[in-house]
PDB file of C-alpha atoms in Angstrom:
ATOM      1  CA  UNK A   1      34.820  -6.786 -22.171  1.00 63.00           C
ATOM      2  CA  UNK A   2      31.972  -5.630 -23.117  1.00 87.00           C
ATOM      3  CA  UNK A   3      30.819  -6.240 -26.532  1.00 97.00           C
ATOM      4  CA  UNK A   4      28.438  -3.384 -28.406  1.00 98.00           C
ATOM      5  CA  UNK A   5      24.695  -4.793 -28.944  1.00 98.00           C
ATOM      6  CA  UNK A   6      24.246  -4.621 -32.771  1.00 98.00           C
ATOM      7  CA  UNK A   7      20.179  -4.753 -33.800  1.00 98.00           C
ATOM      8  CA  UNK A   8      20.446  -5.618 -37.329  1.00 98.00           C
ATOM      9  CA  UNK A   9      16.887  -5.794 -39.298  1.00 98.00           C
ATOM     10  CA  UNK A  10      16.603  -8.088 -42.488  1.00 98.00           C
ATOM     11  CA  UNK A  11      14.058  -6.835 -44.897  1.00 98.00           C
ATOM     12  CA  UNK A  12      14.504  -9.340 -47.111  1.00 98.00           C
ATOM     13  CA  UNK A  13      12.317  -9.118 -50.016  1.00 98.00           C
ATOM     14  CA  UNK A  14      10.715  -6.616 -49.031  1.00 98.00           C
ATOM     15  CA  UNK A  15       9.728  -2.554 -49.191  1.00 98.00           C
ATOM     16  CA  UNK A  16      10.257  -0.775 -52.475  1.00 98.00           C
ATOM     17  CA  UNK A  17      12.309   2.370 -52.702  1.00 98.00           C
ATOM     18  CA  UNK A  18       9.253   4.626 -52.047  1.00 98.00           C
ATOM     19  CA  UNK A  19       7.948   2.896 -49.025  1.00 98.00           C
ATOM     20  CA  UNK A  20      11.185   2.014 -47.684  1.00 98.00           C
ATOM     21  CA  UNK A  21      11.482   5.537 -47.791  1.00 98.00           C
ATOM     22  CA  UNK A  22       8.701   6.827 -45.664  1.00 98.00           C
ATOM     23  CA  UNK A  23       9.406   3.796 -42.897  1.00 98.00           C
ATOM     24  CA  UNK A  24      12.905   5.269 -42.338  1.00 98.00           C
ATOM     25  CA  UNK A  25      11.474   8.260 -41.684  1.00 97.00           C
ATOM     26  CA  UNK A  26       9.376   6.358 -39.099  1.00 97.00           C
ATOM     27  CA  UNK A  27      11.993   5.181 -37.503  1.00 97.00           C
ATOM     28  CA  UNK A  28      13.610   7.918 -37.684  1.00 96.00           C
ATOM     29  CA  UNK A  29      13.316   9.299 -34.111  1.00 96.00           C
ATOM     30  CA  UNK A  30      12.794   6.159 -32.343  1.00 97.00           C
ATOM     31  CA  UNK A  31      16.091   3.869 -32.772  1.00 97.00           C
ATOM     32  CA  UNK A  32      18.501   7.060 -31.566  1.00 95.00           C
ATOM     33  CA  UNK A  33      19.305   4.537 -28.700  1.00 96.00           C
ATOM     34  CA  UNK A  34      23.653   5.675 -28.292  1.00 95.00           C
ATOM     35  CA  UNK A  35      24.197   2.328 -27.090  1.00 96.00           C
ATOM     36  CA  UNK A  36      23.435   0.212 -30.205  1.00 98.00           C
ATOM     37  CA  UNK A  37      24.922  -0.253 -33.379  1.00 98.00           C
ATOM     38  CA  UNK A  38      22.059  -0.219 -35.532  1.00 98.00           C
ATOM     39  CA  UNK A  39      21.996  -1.587 -38.754  1.00 98.00           C
ATOM     40  CA  UNK A  40      19.650  -1.939 -42.122  1.00 98.00           C
ATOM     41  CA  UNK A  41      20.229  -4.847 -44.570  1.00 98.00           C
ATOM     42  CA  UNK A  42      17.922  -3.880 -47.715  1.00 98.00           C
ATOM     43  CA  UNK A  43      16.970  -5.022 -50.993  1.00 98.00           C
ATOM     44  CA  UNK A  44      19.923  -4.100 -53.484  1.00 98.00           C
ATOM     45  CA  UNK A  45      17.152  -1.335 -55.658  1.00 98.00           C
ATOM     46  CA  UNK A  46      16.675  -0.196 -51.801  1.00 98.00           C
ATOM     47  CA  UNK A  47      20.211   0.860 -50.777  1.00 98.00           C
ATOM     48  CA  UNK A  48      20.915   4.184 -52.642  1.00 98.00           C
ATOM     49  CA  UNK A  49      17.518   5.057 -51.338  1.00 98.00           C
ATOM     50  CA  UNK A  50      18.132   4.234 -48.088  1.00 98.00           C
ATOM     51  CA  UNK A  51      21.802   4.934 -47.372  1.00 98.00           C
ATOM     52  CA  UNK A  52      20.167   9.048 -48.836  1.00 98.00           C
ATOM     53  CA  UNK A  53      17.647   8.494 -46.533  1.00 98.00           C
ATOM     54  CA  UNK A  54      19.815   7.600 -42.967  1.00 98.00           C
ATOM     55  CA  UNK A  55      22.035  10.243 -43.065  1.00 97.00           C
ATOM     56  CA  UNK A  56      22.884  11.992 -41.231  1.00 94.00           C
ATOM     57  CA  UNK A  57      21.885   9.157 -37.702  1.00 95.00           C
ATOM     58  CA  UNK A  58      23.124   6.188 -35.937  1.00 95.00           C
ATOM     59  CA  UNK A  59      21.696   3.802 -38.934  1.00 98.00           C
ATOM     60  CA  UNK A  60      23.993   1.927 -41.408  1.00 98.00           C
ATOM     61  CA  UNK A  61      22.621  -0.199 -43.915  1.00 98.00           C
ATOM     62  CA  UNK A  62      23.298  -3.476 -44.977  1.00 99.00           C
ATOM     63  CA  UNK A  63      22.882  -5.414 -48.605  1.00 98.00           C
ATOM     64  CA  UNK A  64      21.258  -8.911 -48.348  1.00 98.00           C
ATOM     65  CA  UNK A  65      23.841 -10.847 -49.970  1.00 98.00           C
ATOM     66  CA  UNK A  66      26.667  -9.929 -52.401  1.00 98.00           C
ATOM     67  CA  UNK A  67      29.088 -11.744 -54.981  1.00 98.00           C
ATOM     68  CA  UNK A  68      32.729 -13.048 -54.087  1.00 98.00           C
ATOM     69  CA  UNK A  69      33.811 -11.521 -57.905  1.00 98.00           C
ATOM     70  CA  UNK A  70      35.051  -8.262 -58.819  1.00 98.00           C
ATOM     71  CA  UNK A  71      33.069  -7.162 -61.901  1.00 98.00           C
ATOM     72  CA  UNK A  72      32.434  -9.398 -64.639  1.00 98.00           C
ATOM     73  CA  UNK A  73      29.753 -11.633 -67.007  1.00 98.00           C
ATOM     74  CA  UNK A  74      27.616 -12.258 -63.428  1.00 98.00           C
ATOM     75  CA  UNK A  75      24.295 -11.003 -63.967  1.00 98.00           C
ATOM     76  CA  UNK A  76      21.754 -10.222 -61.439  1.00 97.00           C
ATOM     77  CA  UNK A  77      25.097  -9.714 -59.319  1.00 98.00           C
ATOM     78  CA  UNK A  78      25.960  -7.677 -56.720  1.00 98.00           C
ATOM     79  CA  UNK A  79      30.296  -6.521 -56.589  1.00 98.00           C
ATOM     80  CA  UNK A  80      31.610  -5.476 -53.363  1.00 98.00           C
ATOM     81  CA  UNK A  81      32.684  -1.962 -54.897  1.00 98.00           C
ATOM     82  CA  UNK A  82      29.001  -1.436 -55.828  1.00 98.00           C
ATOM     83  CA  UNK A  83      28.011  -1.791 -52.469  1.00 98.00           C
ATOM     84  CA  UNK A  84      31.239   0.518 -51.339  1.00 98.00           C
ATOM     85  CA  UNK A  85      30.238   3.152 -53.462  1.00 98.00           C
ATOM     86  CA  UNK A  86      26.910   2.543 -52.428  1.00 98.00           C
ATOM     87  CA  UNK A  87      27.202   3.504 -49.010  1.00 98.00           C
ATOM     88  CA  UNK A  88      26.660  -0.208 -47.432  1.00 98.00           C
ATOM     89  CA  UNK A  89      28.933  -0.935 -44.622  1.00 98.00           C
ATOM     90  CA  UNK A  90      27.531  -4.390 -43.767  1.00 99.00           C
ATOM     91  CA  UNK A  91      26.757  -7.727 -45.954  1.00 99.00           C
ATOM     92  CA  UNK A  92      24.784 -10.344 -44.875  1.00 98.00           C
ATOM     93  CA  UNK A  93      25.667 -13.576 -45.759  1.00 98.00           C
ATOM     94  CA  UNK A  94      24.672 -17.268 -45.996  1.00 98.00           C
ATOM     95  CA  UNK A  95      21.040 -16.859 -44.625  1.00 97.00           C
ATOM     96  CA  UNK A  96      19.324 -19.894 -44.217  1.00 96.00           C
ATOM     97  CA  UNK A  97      17.103 -18.746 -46.991  1.00 96.00           C
ATOM     98  CA  UNK A  98      19.997 -17.755 -49.419  1.00 97.00           C
ATOM     99  CA  UNK A  99      21.505 -21.666 -48.148  1.00 97.00           C
ATOM    100  CA  UNK A 100      18.161 -23.527 -48.859  1.00 96.00           C
ATOM    101  CA  UNK A 101      16.512 -22.482 -51.897  1.00 97.00           C
ATOM    102  CA  UNK A 102      19.778 -20.570 -53.739  1.00 98.00           C
ATOM    103  CA  UNK A 103      21.761 -23.799 -53.016  1.00 98.00           C
ATOM    104  CA  UNK A 104      24.578 -21.194 -51.762  1.00 98.00           C
ATOM    105  CA  UNK A 105      27.362 -23.256 -49.672  1.00 98.00           C
ATOM    106  CA  UNK A 106      29.842 -22.950 -46.577  1.00 98.00           C
ATOM    107  CA  UNK A 107      32.175 -22.755 -49.402  1.00 98.00           C
ATOM    108  CA  UNK A 108      30.283 -19.454 -51.516  1.00 98.00           C
ATOM    109  CA  UNK A 109      29.967 -17.767 -48.136  1.00 98.00           C
ATOM    110  CA  UNK A 110      33.631 -17.998 -46.741  1.00 98.00           C
ATOM    111  CA  UNK A 111      34.772 -16.570 -50.829  1.00 98.00           C
ATOM    112  CA  UNK A 112      32.363 -13.672 -50.244  1.00 98.00           C
ATOM    113  CA  UNK A 113      33.318 -13.169 -46.756  1.00 98.00           C
ATOM    114  CA  UNK A 114      37.164 -12.910 -47.690  1.00 98.00           C
ATOM    115  CA  UNK A 115      36.470 -10.820 -50.347  1.00 98.00           C
ATOM    116  CA  UNK A 116      33.790  -8.354 -48.014  1.00 98.00           C
ATOM    117  CA  UNK A 117      37.130  -7.813 -45.800  1.00 98.00           C
ATOM    118  CA  UNK A 118      39.049  -7.276 -48.449  1.00 98.00           C
ATOM    119  CA  UNK A 119      36.577  -4.496 -49.454  1.00 98.00           C
ATOM    120  CA  UNK A 120      36.716  -2.743 -46.095  1.00 98.00           C
ATOM    121  CA  UNK A 121      33.125  -4.215 -45.309  1.00 98.00           C
ATOM    122  CA  UNK A 122      31.454  -6.113 -42.490  1.00 98.00           C
ATOM    123  CA  UNK A 123      30.239  -9.633 -42.480  1.00 98.00           C
ATOM    124  CA  UNK A 124      27.126 -10.827 -40.586  1.00 98.00           C
ATOM    125  CA  UNK A 125      26.994 -14.838 -41.627  1.00 98.00           C
ATOM    126  CA  UNK A 126      24.438 -16.949 -40.437  1.00 98.00           C
ATOM    127  CA  UNK A 127      24.505 -20.066 -39.289  1.00 98.00           C
ATOM    128  CA  UNK A 128      21.913 -22.296 -38.010  1.00 97.00           C
ATOM    129  CA  UNK A 129      20.138 -26.142 -38.130  1.00 97.00           C
ATOM    130  CA  UNK A 130      16.919 -27.568 -39.101  1.00 95.00           C
ATOM    131  CA  UNK A 131      14.305 -29.344 -36.603  1.00 91.00           C
ATOM    132  CA  UNK A 132      15.376 -32.412 -38.181  1.00 93.00           C
ATOM    133  CA  UNK A 133      19.193 -31.959 -37.218  1.00 96.00           C
ATOM    134  CA  UNK A 134      18.300 -30.243 -33.758  1.00 93.00           C
ATOM    135  CA  UNK A 135      16.940 -33.681 -33.394  1.00 91.00           C
ATOM    136  CA  UNK A 136      19.141 -35.146 -34.090  1.00 96.00           C
ATOM    137  CA  UNK A 137      21.418 -33.785 -32.263  1.00 96.00           C
ATOM    138  CA  UNK A 138      23.356 -32.571 -34.239  1.00 98.00           C
ATOM    139  CA  UNK A 139      23.198 -28.643 -33.704  1.00 97.00           C
ATOM    140  CA  UNK A 140      26.473 -27.821 -32.874  1.00 98.00           C
ATOM    141  CA  UNK A 141      28.612 -29.465 -35.200  1.00 98.00           C
ATOM    142  CA  UNK A 142      26.547 -28.341 -38.340  1.00 98.00           C
ATOM    143  CA  UNK A 143      27.074 -24.877 -36.844  1.00 98.00           C
ATOM    144  CA  UNK A 144      30.525 -25.167 -35.573  1.00 98.00           C
ATOM    145  CA  UNK A 145      30.666 -26.273 -39.508  1.00 98.00           C
ATOM    146  CA  UNK A 146      29.542 -23.448 -41.059  1.00 98.00           C
ATOM    147  CA  UNK A 147      31.565 -21.527 -39.032  1.00 98.00           C
ATOM    148  CA  UNK A 148      34.815 -23.682 -39.452  1.00 98.00           C
ATOM    149  CA  UNK A 149      34.080 -23.503 -43.124  1.00 98.00           C
ATOM    150  CA  UNK A 150      32.438 -19.890 -43.147  1.00 98.00           C
ATOM    151  CA  UNK A 151      36.205 -18.241 -41.579  1.00 98.00           C
ATOM    152  CA  UNK A 152      38.733 -20.613 -43.621  1.00 98.00           C
ATOM    153  CA  UNK A 153      41.472 -17.832 -44.287  1.00 98.00           C
ATOM    154  CA  UNK A 154      39.743 -14.914 -42.316  1.00 98.00           C
ATOM    155  CA  UNK A 155      43.254 -13.206 -39.852  1.00 98.00           C
ATOM    156  CA  UNK A 156      42.191 -12.927 -36.018  1.00 98.00           C
ATOM    157  CA  UNK A 157      41.869  -9.001 -36.762  1.00 98.00           C
ATOM    158  CA  UNK A 158      39.846  -9.520 -39.398  1.00 98.00           C
ATOM    159  CA  UNK A 159      37.365 -12.129 -37.555  1.00 98.00           C
ATOM    160  CA  UNK A 160      37.237  -9.615 -34.685  1.00 98.00           C
ATOM    161  CA  UNK A 161      35.256  -7.504 -36.863  1.00 98.00           C
ATOM    162  CA  UNK A 162      32.919  -9.733 -38.305  1.00 98.00           C
ATOM    163  CA  UNK A 163      29.622 -10.678 -36.605  1.00 98.00           C
ATOM    164  CA  UNK A 164      28.266 -14.008 -36.739  1.00 98.00           C
ATOM    165  CA  UNK A 165      23.674 -14.935 -36.354  1.00 98.00           C
ATOM    166  CA  UNK A 166      23.102 -17.601 -35.607  1.00 98.00           C
ATOM    167  CA  UNK A 167      19.173 -18.375 -36.744  1.00 95.00           C
ATOM    168  CA  UNK A 168      17.734 -21.507 -35.453  1.00 95.00           C
ATOM    169  CA  UNK A 169      15.767 -22.210 -39.029  1.00 94.00           C
ATOM    170  CA  UNK A 170      12.820 -23.540 -37.960  1.00 90.00           C
ATOM    171  CA  UNK A 171      12.421 -20.100 -36.146  1.00 87.00           C
ATOM    172  CA  UNK A 172      12.499 -18.390 -38.843  1.00 80.00           C
ATOM    173  CA  UNK A 173       9.606 -17.133 -39.467  1.00 77.00           C
ATOM    174  CA  UNK A 174       7.338 -19.797 -38.224  1.00 79.00           C
ATOM    175  CA  UNK A 175       6.865 -17.264 -34.376  1.00 78.00           C
ATOM    176  CA  UNK A 176       9.067 -20.268 -33.109  1.00 78.00           C
ATOM    177  CA  UNK A 177      11.516 -18.482 -30.796  1.00 77.00           C
ATOM    178  CA  UNK A 178      14.380 -20.853 -29.425  1.00 87.00           C
ATOM    179  CA  UNK A 179      14.056 -20.283 -25.592  1.00 93.00           C
ATOM    180  CA  UNK A 180      16.630 -18.203 -24.318  1.00 95.00           C
ATOM    181  CA  UNK A 181      18.098 -20.288 -22.381  1.00 96.00           C
ATOM    182  CA  UNK A 182      18.302 -22.517 -26.511  1.00 95.00           C
ATOM    183  CA  UNK A 183      19.613 -19.348 -27.863  1.00 96.00           C
ATOM    184  CA  UNK A 184      22.599 -18.897 -24.762  1.00 98.00           C
ATOM    185  CA  UNK A 185      24.330 -22.334 -25.354  1.00 97.00           C
ATOM    186  CA  UNK A 186      24.480 -22.205 -29.582  1.00 98.00           C
ATOM    187  CA  UNK A 187      25.613 -19.216 -29.064  1.00 98.00           C
ATOM    188  CA  UNK A 188      27.832 -19.718 -26.518  1.00 98.00           C
ATOM    189  CA  UNK A 189      29.390 -22.226 -28.497  1.00 98.00           C
ATOM    190  CA  UNK A 190      29.739 -20.561 -31.891  1.00 98.00           C
ATOM    191  CA  UNK A 191      32.109 -18.836 -29.256  1.00 98.00           C
ATOM    192  CA  UNK A 192      34.158 -21.226 -28.027  1.00 98.00           C
ATOM    193  CA  UNK A 193      34.965 -22.513 -31.732  1.00 98.00           C
ATOM    194  CA  UNK A 194      36.088 -18.989 -32.300  1.00 98.00           C
ATOM    195  CA  UNK A 195      38.105 -19.357 -29.727  1.00 98.00           C
ATOM    196  CA  UNK A 196      39.564 -22.908 -30.818  1.00 98.00           C
ATOM    197  CA  UNK A 197      40.411 -21.136 -33.780  1.00 98.00           C
ATOM    198  CA  UNK A 198      42.076 -18.348 -33.036  1.00 98.00           C
ATOM    199  CA  UNK A 199      42.286 -17.070 -29.372  1.00 98.00           C
ATOM    200  CA  UNK A 200      40.223 -15.951 -25.880  1.00 98.00           C
ATOM    201  CA  UNK A 201      40.124 -12.497 -27.366  1.00 98.00           C
ATOM    202  CA  UNK A 202      39.136 -12.838 -30.559  1.00 98.00           C
ATOM    203  CA  UNK A 203      35.736 -14.704 -28.954  1.00 98.00           C
ATOM    204  CA  UNK A 204      35.460 -11.515 -26.592  1.00 98.00           C
ATOM    205  CA  UNK A 205      35.403  -9.438 -29.564  1.00 98.00           C
ATOM    206  CA  UNK A 206      33.380 -11.052 -31.947  1.00 98.00           C
ATOM    207  CA  UNK A 207      29.943 -10.416 -32.021  1.00 98.00           C
ATOM    208  CA  UNK A 208      27.293 -12.851 -32.215  1.00 98.00           C
ATOM    209  CA  UNK A 209      23.624 -12.273 -32.995  1.00 98.00           C
ATOM    210  CA  UNK A 210      20.461 -13.861 -32.628  1.00 96.00           C
ATOM    211  CA  UNK A 211      17.725 -14.353 -35.282  1.00 93.00           C
ATOM    212  CA  UNK A 212      14.472 -16.316 -35.530  1.00 85.00           C
ATOM    213  CA  UNK A 213      11.546 -14.336 -34.400  1.00 85.00           C
ATOM    214  CA  UNK A 214      12.932 -12.079 -32.204  1.00 92.00           C
ATOM    215  CA  UNK A 215      10.589  -9.090 -31.104  1.00 92.00           C
ATOM    216  CA  UNK A 216       9.641  -7.039 -28.615  1.00 95.00           C
ATOM    217  CA  UNK A 217       8.062  -9.648 -26.278  1.00 94.00           C
ATOM    218  CA  UNK A 218      11.442 -11.090 -25.958  1.00 94.00           C
ATOM    219  CA  UNK A 219      13.820  -9.005 -26.565  1.00 96.00           C
ATOM    220  CA  UNK A 220      15.191  -8.329 -23.325  1.00 97.00           C
ATOM    221  CA  UNK A 221      15.110 -12.201 -21.734  1.00 97.00           C
ATOM    222  CA  UNK A 222      17.216 -13.056 -25.332  1.00 96.00           C
ATOM    223  CA  UNK A 223      20.070 -10.362 -25.018  1.00 97.00           C
ATOM    224  CA  UNK A 224      20.214 -10.388 -21.222  1.00 97.00           C
ATOM    225  CA  UNK A 225      22.291 -12.986 -22.290  1.00 97.00           C
ATOM    226  CA  UNK A 226      25.877 -13.263 -22.488  1.00 98.00           C
ATOM    227  CA  UNK A 227      26.606 -14.352 -25.006  1.00 98.00           C
ATOM    228  CA  UNK A 228      23.917 -12.921 -27.156  1.00 98.00           C
ATOM    229  CA  UNK A 229      25.341  -8.830 -28.670  1.00 98.00           C
ATOM    230  CA  UNK A 230      22.053  -8.520 -30.584  1.00 98.00           C
ATOM    231  CA  UNK A 231      19.270  -9.369 -32.826  1.00 98.00           C
ATOM    232  CA  UNK A 232      18.939 -10.261 -36.551  1.00 98.00           C
ATOM    233  CA  UNK A 233      15.397  -9.098 -36.860  1.00 97.00           C
ATOM    234  CA  UNK A 234      13.290 -10.327 -40.351  1.00 94.00           C
ATOM    235  CA  UNK A 235       8.965  -9.402 -39.453  1.00 93.00           C
ATOM    236  CA  UNK A 236       9.633  -7.072 -36.958  1.00 95.00           C
ATOM    237  CA  UNK A 237      12.125  -5.086 -38.690  1.00 97.00           C
ATOM    238  CA  UNK A 238       9.262  -3.515 -41.060  1.00 97.00           C
ATOM    239  CA  UNK A 239       7.651  -2.367 -38.140  1.00 96.00           C
ATOM    240  CA  UNK A 240       7.840   0.312 -35.638  1.00 95.00           C
ATOM    241  CA  UNK A 241       8.565  -2.379 -33.602  1.00 95.00           C
ATOM    242  CA  UNK A 242      11.555  -2.655 -34.198  1.00 98.00           C
ATOM    243  CA  UNK A 243      12.276   0.697 -32.147  1.00 98.00           C
ATOM    244  CA  UNK A 244      11.215  -1.226 -29.088  1.00 97.00           C
ATOM    245  CA  UNK A 245      13.954  -4.225 -29.931  1.00 98.00           C
ATOM    246  CA  UNK A 246      16.973  -1.687 -30.669  1.00 98.00           C
ATOM    247  CA  UNK A 247      15.761   0.454 -27.032  1.00 98.00           C
ATOM    248  CA  UNK A 248      15.561  -2.508 -25.207  1.00 97.00           C
ATOM    249  CA  UNK A 249      17.809  -0.911 -22.708  1.00 95.00           C
ATOM    250  CA  UNK A 250      15.400   1.665 -21.651  1.00 93.00           C
TER     251      UNK A 250
END
């Protein structure tokens, strides 16, 4: 089964609304690849600006986080209905920076994923190991745990539409990249984990991205691997280079 590639930019804490508008305008003619789903993951304050700026293009917008309650006394948090109303289609959840800096657990991520599906939003769930965990030989144990807890209570039909982003923590923003074989090995392991939890059909349908210093120079090799269905792009998503990744097949 041919899975459609998905290239998502994770802007992190970058870009004011006016800068965002400018970047979208620069990228607009460059990212029009009909074979690829293109997503911009943007800071909350940029969402409405970017949704407006990408109208009439092939680009969808993702939020970088979301809370798991409908509404209430949660100062500083953003509810799923707010994102839907703003025109968001995807939500990046469980990024290692959220887990590491802000203490998010896999159980938190699971609640958010369930809430995404309730509201028709597509989660991009991040998972990945630290350098220490890789050296201890527990990469797959750790990632399987993140996937199993993250997808607790998610139906097979829901899981088929989800996106999982494998991001080795040791390769985020460090310039180090997992080799294409290392990235493929883990993405294949994630697919096998989904097959165990659900069935082969679900495992074949779910899209698994690689994130962790994917750039124009290495995207072709990574995206040629059978179990890598796209990229979650950090730094390169803020530059015209992002378009080269989107157009990896041209």
